[in-house]
Short mmCIF file of C-alpha atoms in Angstrom, two decimals:
data_model
loop_
_atom_site.label_atom_id
_atom_site.label_comp_id
_atom_site.label_asym_id
_atom_site.label_seq_id
_atom_site.Cartn_x
_atom_site.Cartn_y
_atom_site.Cartn_z
CA MET A 22 -76.11 -55.01 2.98
CA ALA A 23 -75.66 -58.66 4.01
CA VAL A 24 -79.13 -58.69 5.61
CA ALA A 25 -80.66 -57.31 2.44
CA ASP A 26 -78.95 -60.03 0.40
CA THR A 27 -80.23 -62.89 2.60
CA ALA A 28 -83.70 -61.44 2.43
CA THR A 29 -83.66 -61.72 -1.35
CA GLY A 30 -82.24 -65.25 -1.08
CA GLN A 31 -78.92 -64.44 -2.72
CA ASP A 32 -75.46 -65.09 -1.42
CA SER A 33 -73.71 -61.92 -0.31
CA THR A 34 -70.52 -62.57 -2.21
CA ALA A 35 -70.46 -59.03 -3.54
CA GLY A 36 -70.49 -57.64 0.01
CA GLN A 37 -67.69 -59.99 1.10
CA GLN A 38 -65.73 -59.00 -1.95
CA GLN A 39 -66.14 -55.39 -0.95
CA THR A 40 -64.94 -56.00 2.60
CA ASN A 41 -61.98 -58.07 1.39
CA TRP A 42 -60.97 -55.40 -1.08
CA GLN A 43 -57.70 -53.75 -0.28
CA ALA A 44 -56.26 -50.62 -1.68
CA PRO A 45 -53.33 -51.22 -3.99
CA PRO A 46 -49.96 -50.40 -2.41
CA PRO A 47 -48.76 -46.90 -3.23
CA ARG A 48 -46.66 -46.76 -6.31
CA LYS A 49 -43.07 -46.28 -5.43
CA ARG A 50 -41.65 -43.27 -7.10
CA HIS A 51 -38.68 -44.05 -9.15
CA LYS A 52 -35.66 -41.90 -8.64
CA SER A 53 -35.84 -40.93 -12.26
CA ASP A 54 -39.44 -39.44 -11.90
CA PRO A 55 -39.34 -35.65 -11.85
CA TYR A 56 -41.06 -33.79 -8.92
CA ARG A 57 -44.33 -32.26 -10.05
CA PRO A 58 -45.98 -29.60 -7.81
CA VAL A 59 -49.70 -30.09 -7.09
CA HIS A 60 -51.91 -27.23 -8.25
CA LEU A 61 -54.71 -26.57 -5.77
CA ASN A 62 -57.93 -25.11 -7.10
CA MET A 63 -58.22 -21.88 -5.13
CA LEU A 64 -61.42 -20.62 -6.75
CA PRO A 65 -64.00 -22.09 -4.28
CA MET A 66 -62.03 -20.73 -1.33
CA MET A 67 -61.71 -17.36 -3.04
CA ALA A 68 -65.46 -17.28 -3.63
CA LEU A 69 -66.11 -18.12 0.02
CA PHE A 70 -63.71 -15.46 1.26
CA THR A 71 -65.24 -12.85 -1.05
CA VAL A 72 -68.74 -13.54 0.29
CA VAL A 73 -67.55 -13.39 3.92
CA LEU A 74 -65.62 -10.20 3.27
CA CYS A 75 -68.58 -8.51 1.59
CA ALA A 76 -70.93 -9.47 4.44
CA LEU A 77 -68.50 -8.17 7.06
CA LEU A 78 -67.85 -4.93 5.16
CA LYS A 79 -71.61 -4.33 4.83
CA ASP A 80 -72.09 -4.92 8.55
CA TYR A 81 -69.19 -2.57 9.32
CA SER A 82 -70.43 0.27 7.14
CA SER A 83 -74.23 0.15 7.58
CA ASP A 84 -74.39 1.60 11.10
CA PRO A 85 -73.19 5.21 11.29
CA VAL A 86 -74.03 5.53 15.01
CA GLN A 87 -71.95 3.19 17.10
CA ILE A 88 -73.35 2.12 20.46
CA SER A 89 -70.85 -0.01 22.29
CA PRO A 90 -71.90 -1.04 25.78
CA SER A 91 -69.12 -1.75 28.28
CA PRO A 92 -68.28 -5.43 28.90
CA ASP A 93 -70.10 -5.51 32.25
CA THR A 94 -73.30 -4.02 30.76
CA ARG A 95 -76.07 -6.37 29.67
CA LEU A 96 -78.63 -4.53 27.58
CA PRO A 97 -82.30 -5.58 27.71
CA HIS A 98 -83.91 -7.18 24.66
CA SER A 99 -86.78 -5.53 22.86
CA ASN A 100 -88.81 -5.91 19.65
CA THR A 101 -88.40 -2.24 18.69
CA LYS A 102 -87.17 -1.39 15.20
CA LEU A 103 -86.03 2.21 15.66
CA PRO A 104 -82.41 2.80 14.66
CA PRO A 105 -80.10 4.70 17.03
CA GLN A 106 -79.55 8.41 16.41
CA LYS A 107 -76.57 10.62 16.99
CA ALA A 108 -76.91 11.81 20.57
CA VAL A 109 -75.01 12.19 23.83
CA GLN A 110 -74.61 8.71 25.33
CA ILE A 111 -75.14 8.05 29.03
CA ALA A 112 -74.07 4.57 30.04
CA ILE A 113 -75.31 3.15 33.36
CA SER A 114 -73.57 -0.04 34.38
CA ARG A 115 -73.56 -1.74 37.76
CA ARG A 116 -70.29 -0.01 38.60
CA ALA A 117 -70.32 3.43 37.02
CA ILE A 118 -72.14 6.12 35.11
CA MET A 119 -70.38 7.32 31.98
CA VAL A 120 -71.01 10.17 29.59
CA ASP A 121 -69.65 9.47 26.09
CA ASN A 122 -67.27 6.84 27.49
CA SER A 123 -65.92 9.11 30.27
CA LYS A 124 -66.63 7.93 33.80
CA VAL A 125 -68.41 10.56 35.88
CA ALA A 126 -69.75 8.72 38.94
CA GLU A 127 -69.40 5.39 40.69
CA VAL A 128 -72.29 3.05 41.42
CA GLU A 129 -72.41 0.61 44.31
CA SER A 130 -75.23 -1.92 44.85
CA GLY A 131 -77.45 -0.15 42.35
CA ARG A 132 -77.04 3.28 43.97
CA VAL A 133 -74.84 6.25 43.19
CA LYS A 134 -72.34 6.85 45.99
CA PRO A 135 -73.56 9.76 48.19
CA VAL A 136 -70.30 11.64 47.59
CA TYR A 137 -71.47 12.32 44.01
CA LYS A 138 -74.90 13.56 45.10
CA LYS A 139 -75.91 17.14 45.84
CA ASP A 140 -74.89 18.08 49.43
CA ASN A 141 -73.69 14.46 49.87
CA ASN A 142 -77.32 13.59 50.51
CA PRO A 143 -78.03 9.93 49.59
CA GLN A 144 -81.75 10.76 49.05
CA SER A 145 -80.99 13.50 46.53
CA MET A 146 -81.95 12.87 42.88
CA PHE A 147 -79.22 15.22 41.61
CA ILE A 148 -75.88 13.69 40.55
CA VAL A 149 -73.43 16.60 40.46
CA PRO A 150 -70.62 15.29 38.16
CA LEU A 151 -73.19 13.94 35.70
CA PHE A 152 -74.88 17.32 35.59
CA GLU A 153 -71.55 19.09 34.98
CA ALA A 154 -70.58 16.70 32.18
CA LEU A 155 -73.97 17.02 30.50
CA ARG A 156 -73.98 20.78 30.91
CA LYS A 157 -70.62 20.91 29.12
CA LYS A 158 -72.01 18.74 26.32
CA ALA A 159 -75.11 20.95 26.04
CA ASP A 160 -72.93 24.09 25.81
CA GLN A 161 -70.81 22.47 23.08
CA GLU A 162 -73.87 21.43 21.08
CA LYS A 163 -75.42 24.89 21.45
CA LEU A 164 -72.21 26.52 20.23
CA ILE A 165 -72.14 24.23 17.18
CA ALA A 166 -75.83 25.02 16.55
CA LYS A 167 -75.15 28.76 16.84
CA TYR A 168 -72.68 28.71 13.95
CA ASN A 169 -74.76 26.27 11.86
CA LYS A 170 -78.21 27.83 12.06
CA ARG A 171 -79.23 26.60 8.61
CA ARG A 172 -78.41 22.96 9.29
CA ARG A 173 -81.31 21.39 11.13
CA GLU A 174 -79.41 18.22 12.04
CA LEU A 175 -76.90 20.26 14.04
CA GLN A 176 -79.47 22.10 16.17
CA PHE A 177 -79.57 21.34 19.89
CA LYS A 178 -82.44 18.98 20.59
CA GLY A 179 -81.57 17.83 24.10
CA LEU A 180 -81.42 14.21 23.02
CA VAL A 181 -79.66 11.52 25.07
CA THR A 182 -79.27 7.80 24.49
CA VAL A 183 -79.40 5.85 27.74
CA ILE A 184 -77.34 2.65 27.58
CA ALA A 185 -78.33 0.99 30.84
CA ASP A 186 -77.72 -2.47 32.24
CA LYS A 187 -80.94 -4.45 32.46
CA ARG A 188 -80.39 -5.12 36.20
CA VAL A 189 -80.29 -1.43 37.07
CA PRO A 190 -83.09 -0.41 39.48
CA PHE A 191 -85.57 2.23 38.36
CA ARG A 192 -84.51 4.61 41.14
CA LEU A 193 -81.02 4.92 39.61
CA LEU A 194 -82.50 5.45 36.16
CA THR A 195 -84.81 8.16 37.54
CA GLU A 196 -81.86 9.95 39.13
CA VAL A 197 -79.98 9.93 35.81
CA LEU A 198 -83.02 11.12 33.84
CA TYR A 199 -83.77 13.82 36.41
CA THR A 200 -80.18 15.11 36.30
CA ALA A 201 -80.21 15.00 32.48
CA GLY A 202 -83.42 17.02 32.53
CA GLN A 203 -81.76 19.65 34.72
CA ALA A 204 -78.99 19.93 32.10
CA GLU A 205 -81.61 20.63 29.39
CA PHE A 206 -81.65 17.11 27.97
CA GLY A 207 -85.35 16.26 27.80
CA GLN A 208 -85.60 13.60 25.09
CA TYR A 209 -84.55 10.08 25.93
CA LYS A 210 -83.84 7.01 23.88
CA PHE A 211 -83.25 3.71 25.65
CA ALA A 212 -80.71 1.48 23.91
CA VAL A 213 -81.78 -2.16 23.67
CA ILE A 214 -80.76 -5.27 21.77
CA LYS A 215 -83.12 -5.98 18.94
CA THR A 216 -84.61 -9.45 19.30
CA GLN A 217 -84.14 -11.83 16.38
CA GLY A 218 -86.99 -11.89 13.92
CA SER A 219 -88.44 -8.54 14.96
CA MET B 20 -52.36 -30.64 -25.16
CA PRO B 21 -51.98 -31.75 -28.71
CA GLY B 22 -54.01 -29.73 -31.18
CA ILE B 23 -54.16 -26.57 -28.99
CA ARG B 24 -51.91 -23.74 -29.94
CA GLU B 25 -49.58 -22.12 -27.42
CA SER B 26 -51.64 -18.87 -27.21
CA GLU B 27 -54.88 -20.72 -26.26
CA LYS B 28 -53.46 -22.32 -23.10
CA PRO B 29 -55.31 -21.19 -19.91
CA VAL B 30 -53.43 -18.66 -17.83
CA ASN B 31 -52.88 -19.55 -14.17
CA LEU B 32 -53.40 -16.43 -12.06
CA ASN B 33 -51.30 -15.99 -8.95
CA MET B 34 -53.94 -15.86 -6.23
CA VAL B 35 -51.53 -15.78 -3.30
CA PRO B 36 -51.36 -11.94 -2.82
CA ILE B 37 -55.14 -11.55 -2.86
CA MET B 38 -55.50 -14.50 -0.48
CA ASN B 39 -53.04 -12.82 1.86
CA LEU B 40 -55.10 -9.63 1.74
CA PHE B 41 -58.32 -11.50 2.47
CA LEU B 42 -56.74 -13.39 5.34
CA ALA B 43 -55.58 -10.11 6.88
CA MET B 44 -58.91 -8.32 6.43
CA ILE B 45 -61.29 -11.04 7.62
CA PRO B 46 -59.93 -11.35 11.21
CA PHE B 47 -59.85 -7.55 11.51
CA LEU B 48 -63.47 -7.20 10.37
CA LEU B 49 -64.56 -10.12 12.55
CA MET B 50 -63.06 -8.34 15.56
CA CYS B 51 -65.06 -5.20 14.76
CA ALA B 52 -68.25 -7.01 13.82
CA ALA B 53 -71.28 -6.75 16.08
CA PHE B 54 -73.26 -9.94 16.30
CA PHE B 55 -76.26 -8.18 17.78
CA GLN B 56 -78.16 -5.17 16.55
CA VAL B 57 -78.80 -2.22 18.84
CA SER B 58 -82.09 -0.37 18.55
CA VAL B 59 -83.67 2.34 20.65
CA ILE B 60 -86.99 2.95 22.38
CA ASN B 61 -88.36 6.47 22.56
CA ALA B 62 -89.33 7.61 26.02
CA SER B 63 -90.30 10.86 27.61
CA VAL B 64 -90.94 12.16 31.09
CA PRO B 65 -93.89 14.20 32.34
CA ALA B 66 -93.48 17.89 31.52
CA LEU B 67 -94.94 20.97 33.12
CA SER B 68 -97.24 22.87 30.79
CA GLU B 69 -98.25 26.51 30.92
CA GLY B 70 -101.99 25.82 30.74
CA GLY B 71 -103.90 26.93 27.66
CA ASP B 72 -106.84 29.25 27.25
CA GLN B 73 -108.98 28.70 30.33
CA ASP B 74 -112.11 30.36 28.85
CA GLN B 75 -112.32 28.02 25.89
CA GLU B 76 -114.05 24.72 26.62
CA PRO B 77 -111.73 21.87 25.58
CA LYS B 78 -113.17 19.52 22.98
CA LYS B 79 -114.17 16.18 24.47
CA GLU B 80 -112.30 13.19 23.10
CA LEU B 81 -114.41 10.13 23.84
CA LYS B 82 -112.35 7.75 21.71
CA LYS B 83 -109.14 8.58 23.52
CA VAL B 84 -107.87 7.66 26.98
CA THR B 85 -104.54 8.04 28.70
CA LEU B 86 -103.51 4.79 30.28
CA ASN B 87 -101.56 4.45 33.52
CA VAL B 88 -99.69 1.21 34.12
CA GLN B 89 -98.27 0.84 37.60
CA ILE B 90 -95.54 -1.79 37.95
CA GLY B 91 -95.82 -2.97 41.52
CA THR B 92 -94.27 -5.80 43.47
CA ASN B 93 -97.40 -7.95 42.99
CA GLY B 94 -98.02 -7.20 39.32
CA PHE B 95 -99.50 -4.54 37.07
CA THR B 96 -102.25 -2.11 38.02
CA ILE B 97 -104.01 -0.45 35.11
CA SER B 98 -106.02 2.74 35.37
CA ALA B 99 -107.15 5.31 32.84
CA SER B 100 -107.86 9.00 32.61
CA GLY B 101 -109.80 10.88 29.96
CA ASP B 102 -113.02 12.68 29.11
CA GLN B 103 -115.18 9.62 29.72
CA SER B 104 -117.44 9.16 32.70
CA GLU B 105 -115.95 7.94 35.94
CA ASP B 106 -117.78 4.61 35.68
CA GLU B 107 -116.45 4.00 32.19
CA LEU B 108 -112.89 4.79 33.25
CA LYS B 109 -113.25 2.49 36.25
CA LYS B 110 -114.21 -0.37 33.93
CA ILE B 111 -110.96 0.05 31.98
CA GLY B 112 -108.86 -0.32 35.10
CA GLY B 113 -107.83 -3.55 36.71
CA THR B 114 -104.93 -5.57 38.02
CA ILE B 115 -102.79 -8.25 36.42
CA PRO B 116 -101.12 -10.25 39.19
CA LYS B 117 -97.78 -12.02 38.78
CA LYS B 118 -97.84 -15.57 37.42
CA ASN B 119 -95.34 -17.98 39.03
CA ASN B 120 -93.66 -14.95 40.58
CA GLN B 121 -93.08 -13.46 37.12
CA TYR B 122 -94.78 -10.45 35.53
CA ASP B 123 -97.48 -11.61 33.10
CA PHE B 124 -96.52 -9.57 30.01
CA ASP B 125 -98.73 -11.65 27.68
CA LYS B 126 -101.83 -10.89 29.67
CA LEU B 127 -100.85 -7.22 29.89
CA ALA B 128 -100.45 -7.10 26.08
CA GLU B 129 -103.87 -8.73 25.65
CA ARG B 130 -105.51 -6.23 28.00
CA ILE B 131 -103.80 -3.27 26.34
CA LYS B 132 -104.92 -4.49 22.91
CA ALA B 133 -108.54 -4.77 24.12
CA ILE B 134 -108.42 -1.23 25.52
CA HIS B 135 -106.87 0.14 22.33
CA ASP B 136 -109.55 -1.57 20.21
CA HIS B 137 -112.17 0.22 22.26
CA TYR B 138 -110.39 3.59 22.21
CA PRO B 139 -108.46 3.53 18.91
CA LYS B 140 -107.29 7.16 19.04
CA SER B 141 -105.35 6.56 22.26
CA ASP B 142 -101.58 6.62 22.03
CA THR B 143 -100.23 7.66 25.43
CA VAL B 144 -99.34 5.35 28.28
CA ILE B 145 -97.83 6.52 31.55
CA LEU B 146 -95.62 3.90 33.13
CA LEU B 147 -95.20 4.04 36.88
CA PRO B 148 -92.51 1.61 38.05
CA GLY B 149 -91.64 1.15 41.69
CA LYS B 150 -88.19 2.34 42.78
CA ASP B 151 -86.82 -1.23 42.88
CA THR B 152 -88.32 -2.25 39.53
CA LEU B 153 -85.58 -3.45 37.20
CA TYR B 154 -84.89 -1.62 33.97
CA ASP B 155 -85.49 -4.88 32.08
CA THR B 156 -89.03 -5.08 33.45
CA LEU B 157 -89.66 -1.49 32.38
CA VAL B 158 -88.47 -2.22 28.82
CA LYS B 159 -90.62 -5.36 28.60
CA THR B 160 -93.66 -3.42 29.85
CA MET B 161 -92.98 -0.76 27.19
CA ASP B 162 -92.83 -3.51 24.57
CA ALA B 163 -96.15 -4.98 25.72
CA THR B 164 -97.90 -1.61 25.60
CA ARG B 165 -96.29 -0.16 22.46
CA GLU B 166 -97.10 -2.60 19.69
CA ARG B 167 -98.19 -6.11 18.84
CA ILE B 168 -96.37 -8.25 16.31
CA LEU B 169 -98.95 -9.77 13.97
CA ASP B 170 -96.59 -11.72 11.75
CA LYS B 171 -92.94 -12.20 12.63
CA ARG B 172 -91.97 -13.38 9.15
CA LEU B 173 -93.59 -10.47 7.33
CA ASP B 174 -92.77 -8.07 10.17
CA THR B 175 -96.29 -6.66 10.41
CA ARG B 176 -97.15 -4.83 13.58
CA GLU B 177 -100.16 -3.23 15.12
CA HIS B 178 -99.35 0.01 16.90
CA LEU B 179 -100.97 0.43 20.30
CA PHE B 180 -99.83 3.02 22.84
CA THR B 181 -96.74 4.33 21.05
CA ASN B 182 -96.09 7.33 23.26
CA ALA B 183 -94.55 6.01 26.48
CA VAL B 184 -94.08 8.40 29.38
CA VAL B 185 -91.92 7.17 32.23
CA SER B 186 -92.93 8.58 35.57
CA SER B 187 -92.62 7.64 39.20
CA ILE B 188 -94.85 7.70 42.23
CA LEU B 189 -93.83 10.24 44.83
#
């Protein structure tokens, strides 16, 4: 401000006055003054909280199918727009294979341990506990479909959602898909994280 | 205030209970909130078919090809199969080598778009990843072959090879 004042050729007395200005000392409350509580205006905060609450409730209620990858699973990103559907979930992390959140086989260095393979053969594509778990799920879904023949959404479609870590090698994925195919699950949906703006 | 009658004085609502409720609900909902959106990609695997009527000559589809994209250690290898002549199918094929040791998804998308423009009825791509190919690479290849985003803001897309079949080389 001082520079601006010299440029116009005027003395910067107003600026000095501003810098020399001191706040008046706080008024001492007399003992006779009654205590008056301060009323805060809560309305702006209430408005803010209402907006946040509505946004969170909408987010909570809009997705009927919940896909929750395990903490050690990093899903790949994709520009797809398809919403998830209700299906049996097979999660493939770097440590385990899970069917609907129940661990069925262990994974080590991107390979299923041979003890879980057919005849303990490491080259086999067939993962025995995964097959048994999926077979059980298929039987359950078929039983539900049998008693709900008129409801199309409850018919057995052999649909699985694969929630795989992005660092999983294709060989492991093939083994899981092959085993799922043997258990009559022939339609696959790969879970991904939707990229922003797509 | 002077001049205002007793009944016209504004009523001060007690906001404390509703504030308490909000303060309890917001942390709970924040804990449950997902800050990313999960979507899915449709995929299928090759299926055995019974084989139709052998006597009937199948109708030739010259505007349709089935594309094969092999994901190798050095890059992508594209080939095609269809009712076209062998020379024509050979022209479709080609390789897209890695760029700076990374798969060149942009170039793959460009090539796929050019093929789809030439054969607009095509919708099937067979992806052939190597056994050590990462799942992330497979998903990105599916993205490059499935559709092209024309305008991100308006979310307009051009569908290319929407039917992805995941297979492997024996």
